[in-house]
mmCIF file of C-alpha atoms in Angstrom:
data_model
loop_
_atom_site.group_PDB
_atom_site.id
_atom_site.type_symbol
_atom_site.label_atom_id
_atom_site.label_comp_id
_atom_site.label_asym_id
_atom_site.label_seq_id
_atom_site.Cartn_x
_atom_site.Cartn_y
_atom_site.Cartn_z
ATOM 1 C CA MET A 9 -189.635 -37.266 -78.137
ATOM 2 C CA PHE A 10 -190.133 -33.583 -78.818
ATOM 3 C CA HIS A 11 -190.500 -32.477 -82.415
ATOM 4 C CA ALA A 12 -188.678 -29.371 -81.525
ATOM 5 C CA THR A 13 -185.036 -28.955 -82.338
ATOM 6 C CA THR A 14 -181.610 -30.494 -82.102
ATOM 7 C CA ILE A 15 -179.138 -29.755 -79.315
ATOM 8 C CA LEU A 16 -175.730 -31.436 -79.182
ATOM 9 C CA ALA A 17 -173.086 -31.141 -76.474
ATOM 10 C CA TYR A 18 -169.545 -32.470 -76.646
ATOM 11 C CA LYS A 19 -166.864 -32.471 -73.977
ATOM 12 C CA SER A 20 -163.235 -33.539 -74.246
ATOM 13 C CA ASP A 21 -159.869 -32.589 -72.831
ATOM 14 C CA LYS A 22 -159.752 -29.975 -75.624
ATOM 15 C CA GLY A 23 -162.884 -28.159 -74.444
ATOM 16 C CA ALA A 24 -166.637 -28.200 -73.899
ATOM 17 C CA VAL A 25 -169.064 -27.156 -76.627
ATOM 18 C CA ILE A 26 -172.824 -26.989 -77.088
ATOM 19 C CA GLY A 27 -174.667 -26.240 -80.287
ATOM 20 C CA GLY A 28 -178.205 -26.039 -81.509
ATOM 21 C CA ASP A 29 -180.155 -25.329 -84.634
ATOM 22 C CA GLY A 30 -182.487 -22.357 -84.960
ATOM 23 C CA GLN A 31 -185.734 -23.914 -86.129
ATOM 24 C CA VAL A 32 -188.966 -23.413 -84.199
ATOM 25 C CA THR A 33 -191.895 -25.437 -85.458
ATOM 26 C CA PHE A 34 -195.565 -25.602 -84.684
ATOM 27 C CA GLY A 35 -196.932 -28.875 -85.980
ATOM 28 C CA ASN A 36 -195.665 -29.125 -89.526
ATOM 29 C CA CYS A 37 -195.022 -25.383 -89.965
ATOM 30 C CA VAL A 38 -191.779 -23.524 -89.411
ATOM 31 C CA LEU A 39 -192.486 -20.460 -87.264
ATOM 32 C CA LYS A 40 -188.932 -19.194 -86.960
ATOM 33 C CA GLY A 41 -185.606 -20.253 -88.370
ATOM 34 C CA ASN A 42 -183.103 -18.362 -86.247
ATOM 35 C CA ALA A 43 -184.032 -19.012 -82.617
ATOM 36 C CA THR A 44 -181.342 -19.301 -79.954
ATOM 37 C CA LYS A 45 -181.764 -22.416 -77.811
ATOM 38 C CA ILE A 46 -178.409 -22.453 -76.075
ATOM 39 C CA ARG A 47 -176.941 -20.149 -73.454
ATOM 40 C CA THR A 48 -174.244 -19.805 -70.843
ATOM 41 C CA LEU A 49 -175.116 -19.901 -67.153
ATOM 42 C CA TYR A 50 -173.329 -19.167 -63.884
ATOM 43 C CA HIS A 51 -170.948 -16.440 -65.022
ATOM 44 C CA GLY A 52 -170.197 -18.211 -68.313
ATOM 45 C CA LYS A 53 -168.931 -21.412 -66.645
ATOM 46 C CA ILE A 54 -171.887 -23.651 -67.557
ATOM 47 C CA LEU A 55 -173.275 -24.314 -71.034
ATOM 48 C CA SER A 56 -176.927 -25.239 -71.515
ATOM 49 C CA GLY A 57 -179.431 -25.963 -74.236
ATOM 50 C CA PHE A 58 -183.066 -26.996 -74.452
ATOM 51 C CA ALA A 59 -185.490 -28.855 -76.654
ATOM 52 C CA GLY A 60 -189.220 -28.392 -76.304
ATOM 53 C CA SER A 61 -191.494 -25.483 -75.586
ATOM 54 C CA THR A 62 -189.625 -22.174 -75.611
ATOM 55 C CA ALA A 63 -191.643 -20.623 -72.811
ATOM 56 C CA ASP A 64 -191.159 -23.746 -70.698
ATOM 57 C CA ALA A 65 -187.436 -23.715 -71.379
ATOM 58 C CA PHE A 66 -187.053 -20.118 -70.177
ATOM 59 C CA THR A 67 -188.810 -21.088 -66.943
ATOM 60 C CA LEU A 68 -186.399 -24.000 -66.525
ATOM 61 C CA PHE A 69 -183.307 -21.944 -67.372
ATOM 62 C CA ASP A 70 -184.250 -19.350 -64.749
ATOM 63 C CA MET A 71 -184.942 -22.015 -62.145
ATOM 64 C CA PHE A 72 -181.716 -23.886 -62.889
ATOM 65 C CA GLU A 73 -179.654 -20.713 -62.797
ATOM 66 C CA GLY A 74 -181.064 -19.913 -59.338
ATOM 67 C CA ILE A 75 -180.079 -23.356 -58.106
ATOM 68 C CA LEU A 76 -176.593 -22.963 -59.629
ATOM 69 C CA GLU A 77 -176.175 -19.708 -57.703
ATOM 70 C CA ASN A 78 -177.259 -21.393 -54.449
ATOM 71 C CA LYS A 79 -174.855 -24.294 -55.058
ATOM 72 C CA LYS A 80 -172.015 -21.924 -56.016
ATOM 73 C CA GLY A 81 -171.755 -23.364 -59.532
ATOM 74 C CA ASP A 82 -171.401 -27.013 -58.467
ATOM 75 C CA LEU A 83 -172.965 -28.704 -61.502
ATOM 76 C CA LEU A 84 -173.524 -32.144 -59.959
ATOM 77 C CA LYS A 85 -175.248 -30.783 -56.851
ATOM 78 C CA SER A 86 -177.263 -28.390 -58.992
ATOM 79 C CA VAL A 87 -178.611 -31.025 -61.390
ATOM 80 C CA MET A 88 -179.637 -33.258 -58.490
ATOM 81 C CA GLU A 89 -181.465 -30.410 -56.729
ATOM 82 C CA PHE A 90 -183.009 -29.219 -59.976
ATOM 83 C CA SER A 91 -184.290 -32.692 -60.775
ATOM 84 C CA LYS A 92 -185.945 -32.987 -57.357
ATOM 85 C CA GLU A 93 -187.636 -29.601 -57.761
ATOM 86 C CA TRP A 94 -188.749 -30.292 -61.330
ATOM 87 C CA ARG A 95 -190.158 -33.696 -60.380
ATOM 88 C CA LYS A 96 -192.068 -32.705 -57.262
ATOM 89 C CA ASP A 97 -193.653 -29.465 -58.523
ATOM 90 C CA LYS A 98 -197.027 -30.167 -60.198
ATOM 91 C CA TYR A 99 -196.731 -27.138 -62.481
ATOM 92 C CA LEU A 100 -193.145 -27.845 -63.535
ATOM 93 C CA ARG A 101 -193.883 -31.522 -64.245
ATOM 94 C CA ARG A 102 -196.223 -30.417 -67.029
ATOM 95 C CA LEU A 103 -193.518 -28.443 -68.805
ATOM 96 C CA GLU A 104 -192.590 -29.957 -72.134
ATOM 97 C CA ALA A 105 -188.861 -29.512 -72.338
ATOM 98 C CA MET A 106 -185.527 -31.253 -71.880
ATOM 99 C CA MET A 107 -182.174 -29.698 -71.114
ATOM 100 C CA ILE A 108 -178.498 -30.458 -71.522
ATOM 101 C CA VAL A 109 -176.065 -28.803 -69.129
ATOM 102 C CA LEU A 110 -172.293 -29.163 -69.051
ATOM 103 C CA ASP A 111 -169.093 -27.692 -67.770
ATOM 104 C CA LYS A 112 -165.498 -28.697 -68.450
ATOM 105 C CA GLU A 113 -165.811 -31.790 -66.226
ATOM 106 C CA ARG A 114 -169.351 -33.195 -66.615
ATOM 107 C CA ILE A 115 -172.320 -33.344 -68.933
ATOM 108 C CA PHE A 116 -175.971 -34.128 -68.086
ATOM 109 C CA ILE A 117 -179.343 -34.537 -69.751
ATOM 110 C CA LEU A 118 -182.303 -33.387 -67.621
ATOM 111 C CA SER A 119 -185.964 -34.219 -68.201
ATOM 112 C CA GLY A 120 -189.303 -33.295 -66.709
ATOM 113 C CA THR A 121 -189.774 -36.809 -65.399
ATOM 114 C CA GLY A 122 -186.934 -36.197 -62.969
ATOM 115 C CA ASP A 123 -184.288 -38.001 -64.986
ATOM 116 C CA VAL A 124 -180.679 -36.928 -64.659
ATOM 117 C CA VAL A 125 -178.611 -38.823 -67.186
ATOM 118 C CA GLU A 126 -174.868 -38.620 -67.530
ATOM 119 C CA PRO A 127 -173.923 -40.094 -70.923
ATOM 120 C CA GLU A 128 -172.202 -43.452 -70.761
ATOM 121 C CA ASP A 129 -169.112 -42.131 -72.517
ATOM 122 C CA GLY A 130 -169.230 -38.948 -70.402
ATOM 123 C CA LYS A 131 -168.626 -36.757 -73.406
ATOM 124 C CA ILE A 132 -171.481 -36.588 -75.947
ATOM 125 C CA ALA A 133 -175.165 -35.832 -75.336
ATOM 126 C CA ALA A 134 -178.017 -34.864 -77.641
ATOM 127 C CA ILE A 135 -181.703 -34.054 -77.295
ATOM 128 C CA GLY A 136 -184.561 -33.099 -79.567
ATOM 129 C CA SER A 137 -185.980 -34.449 -82.772
ATOM 130 C CA GLY A 138 -182.639 -34.569 -84.545
ATOM 131 C CA GLY A 139 -180.730 -35.595 -81.439
ATOM 132 C CA ASN A 140 -180.091 -39.187 -82.464
ATOM 133 C CA TYR A 141 -178.794 -38.105 -85.876
ATOM 134 C CA ALA A 142 -176.444 -35.558 -84.319
ATOM 135 C CA LEU A 143 -175.345 -38.019 -81.634
ATOM 136 C CA SER A 144 -174.511 -40.693 -84.204
ATOM 137 C CA ALA A 145 -172.567 -38.243 -86.350
ATOM 138 C CA ALA A 146 -170.650 -36.894 -83.338
ATOM 139 C CA ARG A 147 -169.719 -40.394 -82.185
ATOM 140 C CA ALA A 148 -168.436 -41.276 -85.643
ATOM 141 C CA LEU A 149 -166.455 -38.048 -85.984
ATOM 142 C CA ASP A 150 -165.045 -38.445 -82.471
ATOM 143 C CA ARG A 151 -164.086 -42.042 -83.053
ATOM 144 C CA PHE A 152 -162.582 -41.763 -86.523
ATOM 145 C CA ASN A 153 -161.299 -38.205 -86.860
ATOM 146 C CA SER A 154 -159.344 -37.190 -83.776
ATOM 147 C CA THR A 155 -157.911 -34.107 -85.498
ATOM 148 C CA LEU A 156 -161.216 -32.216 -85.353
ATOM 149 C CA LYS A 157 -161.687 -29.597 -82.683
ATOM 150 C CA PRO A 158 -164.723 -30.026 -80.384
ATOM 151 C CA LYS A 159 -166.433 -27.040 -82.038
ATOM 152 C CA ASP A 160 -166.021 -28.653 -85.469
ATOM 153 C CA ILE A 161 -167.398 -31.993 -84.270
ATOM 154 C CA VAL A 162 -170.530 -30.240 -82.975
ATOM 155 C CA LEU A 163 -170.924 -28.077 -86.075
ATOM 156 C CA GLU A 164 -170.538 -30.916 -88.579
ATOM 157 C CA SER A 165 -172.774 -33.250 -86.563
ATOM 158 C CA LEU A 166 -175.549 -30.648 -86.399
ATOM 159 C CA LYS A 167 -175.236 -30.069 -90.146
ATOM 160 C CA ILE A 168 -175.740 -33.790 -90.730
ATOM 161 C CA ALA A 169 -178.763 -33.818 -88.425
ATOM 162 C CA GLY A 170 -180.169 -30.841 -90.353
ATOM 163 C CA GLU A 171 -179.891 -32.817 -93.588
ATOM 164 C CA LEU A 172 -181.973 -35.663 -92.130
ATOM 165 C CA CYS A 173 -184.434 -34.256 -89.600
ATOM 166 C CA ILE A 174 -187.289 -32.069 -90.866
ATOM 167 C CA TYR A 175 -187.456 -30.333 -87.461
ATOM 168 C CA THR A 176 -183.783 -29.265 -87.642
ATOM 169 C CA ASN A 177 -182.286 -26.558 -89.840
ATOM 170 C CA GLN A 178 -178.787 -25.399 -90.767
ATOM 171 C CA ASN A 179 -178.934 -22.144 -88.774
ATOM 172 C CA ILE A 180 -176.522 -23.369 -86.112
ATOM 173 C CA LYS A 181 -175.313 -21.520 -83.050
ATOM 174 C CA ILE A 182 -172.410 -22.751 -80.902
ATOM 175 C CA LEU A 183 -171.019 -21.851 -77.469
ATOM 176 C CA GLU A 184 -167.669 -22.980 -76.067
ATOM 177 C CA LEU A 185 -165.871 -23.153 -72.737
#
């Protein structure tokens, strides 16, 4: 697990949302508190976020965006191609990062070991040091408070993760589709 950040993505019939905290750490020191670790891709139709090395993540974002362009925005085809490229390239395999990508239909977690994981429930995914805290909070809010909007589920879940995980702060950024 990366001691890096917390990224949470949530998808429902009401919308798709990704959020992340802003903390960048080096060992046990906070280097920056307002980093942006989420972005839109493919003309604003795909949401993405990363946990891990910032420089590595920018390399992966650029690579993934190129594949999305080649696959005309088809998320499933793009994650499969991206995983193959990431896994077989000796340089890329050494990158220390994970990604979440989603559109209005699907959500995936991507790792440097070539894993492409679609969450069992098909709607909530989290990565990073505070990922399990955010995931647990989002599942509880989703299950027991159906009046919350997707953006609010992500925001409140990331706040909870920030209260528990020392590598996660309350400087939260959110993107929506």
